[in-house]
Amino acid sequence: METTETIIPMPRIGDKAPEFKAVTTQGEIDFPADYSGKWIILFSHPADFTPVCTSEFITFASMQNEFTALHTQLVGLSIDGLYSHIAWLRTIKEKIEFKGLKNIEVTFPLIEDISMVVAKKYGMLQPGESTTKAVRAVFFIDPKGIIRAIIYYPLSLGRNFDELKRVIIALQTADAYSVATPANWQPGDDVIVPTAGSCGVAKDRMETKVEGVKCYDWFFCTKQLTLDQVNHPEASKK
Ligand code: BEZ
């Protein structure tokens, strides 16, 4: 039998974040326009009242202030309706304790997506895993509404929220200082100077000493970037 369903391509890194209007636990939102000028983490959950998701919500909500300090808005999505969302968030606050975190109030918006319209737009439904439950997708969207990183986890694997925070800080650092971040980078570690794009620059890299920059070879130069510089990227623009 032929299907008339339109196939929407999954958004990719560098794409404009697909737009949508949705009902959430914090009222209606116009996405991403409502958060223009901020970073956004849009993340999906398979369903309400599920244990891994509950542990994730408690953890993310407990880190809300850390993300606000990074000018980052959290927006969740779960394939359930609004009243189910409200009941789930109330239960989390009233009854659930996870790793010593309890009485946690979720104040970021949770999108109702029982119709799966948004989940389909963002490629959050991956049929090999489930046709009715969104996988654990995470989209990192910059202040101009461009998707900058995407991470997908399967249903059984809870996300590492310290890693999500590290991704936001690394992207902001890369933008502010025109650098890249190496394997396992943590704020305060040395960063990578972009690879030389010409023979002249390659020669300069090896022959001219720059304070704080160490070149092991023309293509592999690291640079010190203090924790204070990482924490105050706006100072790089002065
Ligand atoms: C959970 O969040 O616990 C979960 C949801 C869907 C499938 C498996 C686990």
Short mmCIF file of C-alpha atoms and ligand atoms in Angstrom, two decimals:
data_model
loop_
_atom_site.label_atom_id
_atom_site.label_comp_id
_atom_site.label_asym_id
_atom_site.label_seq_id
_atom_site.Cartn_x
_atom_site.Cartn_y
_atom_site.Cartn_z
CA MET A 1 0.00 0.00 0.00
CA GLU A 2 1.30 3.45 -0.88
CA THR A 3 1.72 5.98 1.89
CA THR A 4 1.00 9.67 1.36
CA GLU A 5 2.87 10.76 4.49
CA THR A 6 5.41 13.46 3.73
CA ILE A 7 8.92 12.45 4.71
CA ILE A 8 10.60 15.35 6.49
CA PRO A 9 14.40 15.20 6.32
CA MET A 10 16.09 15.20 9.72
CA PRO A 11 17.68 18.52 10.58
CA ARG A 12 21.45 18.52 10.56
CA ILE A 13 24.27 20.51 12.13
CA GLY A 14 24.42 23.92 10.41
CA ASP A 15 20.71 23.90 9.50
CA LYS A 16 18.25 26.51 10.70
CA ALA A 17 16.27 25.01 13.60
CA PRO A 18 12.84 24.01 12.21
CA GLU A 19 10.14 26.38 13.41
CA PHE A 20 6.98 25.34 15.24
CA LYS A 21 4.34 26.63 17.62
CA ALA A 22 3.46 24.37 20.54
CA VAL A 23 1.58 24.10 23.81
CA THR A 24 3.89 23.56 26.80
CA THR A 25 3.66 23.34 30.57
CA GLN A 26 4.69 27.03 30.61
CA GLY A 27 2.16 28.20 28.02
CA GLU A 28 2.34 28.44 24.23
CA ILE A 29 5.70 28.89 22.57
CA ASP A 30 6.85 30.03 19.16
CA PHE A 31 10.08 28.11 18.59
CA PRO A 32 12.86 29.17 18.23
CA ALA A 33 11.74 32.83 17.85
CA ASP A 34 10.76 33.17 21.53
CA TYR A 35 14.35 32.42 22.54
CA SER A 36 16.14 34.52 19.93
CA GLY A 37 19.48 35.75 21.28
CA LYS A 38 19.83 32.81 23.68
CA TRP A 39 21.29 29.34 23.32
CA ILE A 40 18.67 26.58 23.42
CA ILE A 41 18.88 22.93 24.38
CA LEU A 42 15.86 21.15 22.88
CA PHE A 43 15.65 17.60 24.21
CA SER A 44 13.13 14.81 23.74
CA HIS A 45 11.75 12.08 25.97
CA PRO A 46 9.94 8.88 24.99
CA ALA A 47 6.96 9.37 27.32
CA ASP A 48 5.80 10.70 30.70
CA PHE A 49 5.85 8.61 33.89
CA THR A 50 8.87 6.57 32.78
CA PRO A 51 11.77 6.06 35.18
CA VAL A 52 14.83 7.01 33.10
CA CYS A 53 13.07 10.18 31.89
CA THR A 54 12.11 11.02 35.47
CA SER A 55 15.74 10.78 36.60
CA GLU A 56 16.71 13.00 33.64
CA PHE A 57 14.10 15.63 34.44
CA ILE A 58 15.19 15.82 38.07
CA THR A 59 18.83 16.15 37.03
CA PHE A 60 18.22 18.78 34.34
CA ALA A 61 15.90 20.83 36.55
CA SER A 62 18.47 20.74 39.37
CA MET A 63 21.02 22.27 36.94
CA GLN A 64 18.64 24.94 35.62
CA ASN A 65 20.57 27.82 37.27
CA GLU A 66 23.84 26.64 35.71
CA PHE A 67 22.25 26.72 32.24
CA THR A 68 20.63 30.10 32.88
CA ALA A 69 24.11 31.43 33.76
CA LEU A 70 25.22 30.17 30.33
CA HIS A 71 22.37 32.13 28.66
CA THR A 72 20.83 28.79 27.73
CA GLN A 73 17.11 27.97 27.66
CA LEU A 74 16.06 24.37 28.29
CA VAL A 75 13.04 23.13 26.31
CA GLY A 76 11.83 19.54 26.78
CA LEU A 77 9.47 17.45 24.65
CA SER A 78 7.68 14.26 25.58
CA ILE A 79 5.21 12.29 23.46
CA ASP A 80 2.26 12.78 25.78
CA GLY A 81 -0.49 15.33 26.36
CA LEU A 82 -0.48 18.47 28.48
CA TYR A 83 -2.49 17.09 31.42
CA SER A 84 -0.25 14.05 31.60
CA HIS A 85 2.79 16.39 31.61
CA ILE A 86 1.31 18.47 34.44
CA ALA A 87 0.51 15.36 36.50
CA TRP A 88 3.99 13.90 35.89
CA LEU A 89 5.80 17.09 36.91
CA ARG A 90 3.63 17.35 40.06
CA THR A 91 4.46 13.73 40.95
CA ILE A 92 8.18 14.36 40.41
CA LYS A 93 8.06 17.30 42.84
CA GLU A 94 5.92 15.60 45.46
CA LYS A 95 7.21 12.05 45.51
CA ILE A 96 10.43 11.28 43.68
CA GLU A 97 13.97 11.44 45.03
CA PHE A 98 16.98 10.71 42.82
CA LYS A 99 20.60 10.84 43.99
CA GLY A 100 19.65 13.01 46.94
CA LEU A 101 17.67 15.44 44.75
CA LYS A 102 14.08 15.84 45.90
CA ASN A 103 11.25 18.38 45.86
CA ILE A 104 12.45 19.41 42.40
CA GLU A 105 10.21 21.78 40.46
CA VAL A 106 10.56 21.72 36.68
CA THR A 107 10.17 25.32 35.50
CA PHE A 108 11.39 25.01 31.91
CA PRO A 109 8.75 24.34 29.23
CA LEU A 110 7.79 20.76 28.41
CA ILE A 111 6.16 20.53 24.97
CA GLU A 112 3.05 18.38 24.55
CA ASP A 113 3.52 16.38 21.38
CA ILE A 114 0.96 13.61 21.43
CA SER A 115 0.49 14.20 17.67
CA MET A 116 4.28 13.74 17.20
CA VAL A 117 4.36 16.71 14.80
CA VAL A 118 7.42 18.28 16.42
CA ALA A 119 9.12 14.92 17.06
CA LYS A 120 8.82 14.09 13.34
CA LYS A 121 10.12 17.52 12.29
CA TYR A 122 13.24 16.97 14.37
CA GLY A 123 13.84 13.29 13.52
CA MET A 124 13.23 12.32 17.13
CA LEU A 125 11.24 9.25 16.08
CA GLN A 126 13.64 6.57 14.93
CA PRO A 127 11.59 3.53 13.85
CA GLY A 128 14.35 0.99 14.49
CA GLU A 129 14.13 1.99 18.16
CA SER A 130 10.39 2.78 18.41
CA THR A 131 7.65 4.13 16.13
CA THR A 132 5.67 5.78 18.94
CA LYS A 133 8.31 6.94 21.41
CA ALA A 134 10.88 9.65 20.76
CA VAL A 135 14.50 8.66 21.28
CA ARG A 136 16.53 10.81 23.67
CA ALA A 137 17.58 13.51 21.20
CA VAL A 138 19.43 16.69 22.16
CA PHE A 139 19.66 19.69 19.81
CA PHE A 140 22.01 22.55 20.68
CA ILE A 141 20.79 25.72 18.96
CA ASP A 142 22.74 28.97 18.91
CA PRO A 143 21.42 32.52 19.46
CA LYS A 144 20.87 32.89 15.68
CA GLY A 145 18.66 29.78 15.56
CA ILE A 146 21.26 27.52 13.93
CA ILE A 147 21.67 23.89 15.04
CA ARG A 148 25.24 23.55 16.26
CA ALA A 149 25.36 20.03 17.72
CA ILE A 150 23.07 17.01 17.96
CA ILE A 151 23.33 14.00 20.26
CA TYR A 152 21.05 10.96 20.16
CA TYR A 153 20.73 8.31 22.87
CA PRO A 154 18.56 5.19 22.80
CA LEU A 155 15.58 4.71 25.12
CA SER A 156 17.50 2.67 27.67
CA LEU A 157 20.36 5.14 28.21
CA GLY A 158 19.99 8.21 30.42
CA ARG A 159 21.90 11.26 29.22
CA ASN A 160 25.05 12.67 30.82
CA PHE A 161 24.02 16.21 31.74
CA ASP A 162 27.55 17.30 32.61
CA GLU A 163 28.40 16.48 28.98
CA LEU A 164 25.48 18.57 27.71
CA LYS A 165 26.80 21.49 29.77
CA ARG A 166 30.34 20.87 28.46
CA VAL A 167 29.03 20.99 24.87
CA ILE A 168 27.36 24.38 25.44
CA ILE A 169 30.52 25.82 27.07
CA ALA A 170 32.74 24.39 24.31
CA LEU A 171 30.55 25.87 21.55
CA GLN A 172 30.45 29.26 23.26
CA THR A 173 34.23 29.16 23.76
CA ALA A 174 34.85 28.20 20.12
CA ASP A 175 32.69 31.13 18.98
CA ALA A 176 34.19 33.69 21.35
CA TYR A 177 37.86 32.86 20.83
CA SER A 178 37.89 31.29 17.31
CA VAL A 179 39.43 28.09 18.61
CA ALA A 180 38.51 24.41 18.70
CA THR A 181 38.39 22.14 21.73
CA PRO A 182 40.32 18.84 21.86
CA ALA A 183 39.35 15.40 23.11
CA ASN A 184 37.91 15.37 26.62
CA TRP A 185 38.36 19.14 26.87
CA GLN A 186 37.19 20.72 30.09
CA PRO A 187 37.01 24.47 30.79
CA GLY A 188 40.50 25.64 31.81
CA ASP A 189 42.31 23.08 29.59
CA ASP A 190 44.35 24.24 26.60
CA VAL A 191 42.41 24.72 23.36
CA ILE A 192 43.36 24.08 19.72
CA VAL A 193 44.45 26.85 17.38
CA PRO A 194 42.77 26.37 13.96
CA THR A 195 44.99 24.51 11.50
CA ALA A 196 47.23 26.70 9.34
CA GLY A 197 45.52 27.31 6.01
CA SER A 198 48.56 28.32 4.00
CA CYS A 199 52.27 27.52 3.74
CA GLY A 200 53.07 31.02 5.06
CA VAL A 201 51.00 30.57 8.20
CA ALA A 202 52.44 27.06 8.70
CA LYS A 203 55.96 28.53 8.52
CA ASP A 204 55.05 31.34 10.96
CA ARG A 205 53.59 28.87 13.39
CA MET A 206 56.88 27.00 13.59
CA GLU A 207 59.20 30.02 13.52
CA THR A 208 57.42 32.72 15.56
CA LYS A 209 56.95 32.23 19.26
CA VAL A 210 53.58 33.47 20.59
CA GLU A 211 53.09 33.61 24.36
CA GLY A 212 50.72 30.88 25.55
CA VAL A 213 50.79 29.05 22.21
CA LYS A 214 52.69 25.77 21.82
CA CYS A 215 53.18 24.27 18.34
CA TYR A 216 54.19 20.61 18.24
CA ASP A 217 54.04 20.73 14.47
CA TRP A 218 52.59 23.25 11.96
CA PHE A 219 49.12 21.63 12.16
CA PHE A 220 48.95 20.96 15.91
CA CYS A 221 49.14 24.08 18.05
CA THR A 222 47.55 24.47 21.47
CA LYS A 223 46.86 27.67 23.34
CA GLN A 224 46.22 28.46 26.99
CA LEU A 225 42.73 29.71 27.76
CA THR A 226 42.14 30.27 31.44
CA LEU A 227 38.98 29.29 33.26
CA ASP A 228 38.33 32.99 33.79
CA GLN A 229 38.51 33.62 30.01
CA VAL A 230 36.16 30.68 29.37
CA ASN A 231 33.75 31.95 32.02
CA HIS A 232 33.73 35.48 30.56
CA PRO A 233 33.60 35.05 26.77
CA GLU A 234 32.05 38.54 26.41
CA ALA A 235 35.44 39.99 27.49
CA SER A 236 36.95 38.59 24.24
CA LYS A 237 34.91 41.12 22.26
CA LYS A 238 36.24 44.19 24.11
C1 BEZ B 1 12.32 5.31 30.65
O1 BEZ B 1 12.38 6.53 30.57
O2 BEZ B 1 12.49 4.71 31.69
C2 BEZ B 1 12.05 4.50 29.41
C3 BEZ B 1 11.19 4.99 28.44
C4 BEZ B 1 10.93 4.23 27.32
C5 BEZ B 1 11.55 3.00 27.15
C6 BEZ B 1 12.45 2.54 28.12
C7 BEZ B 1 12.70 3.29 29.25
#
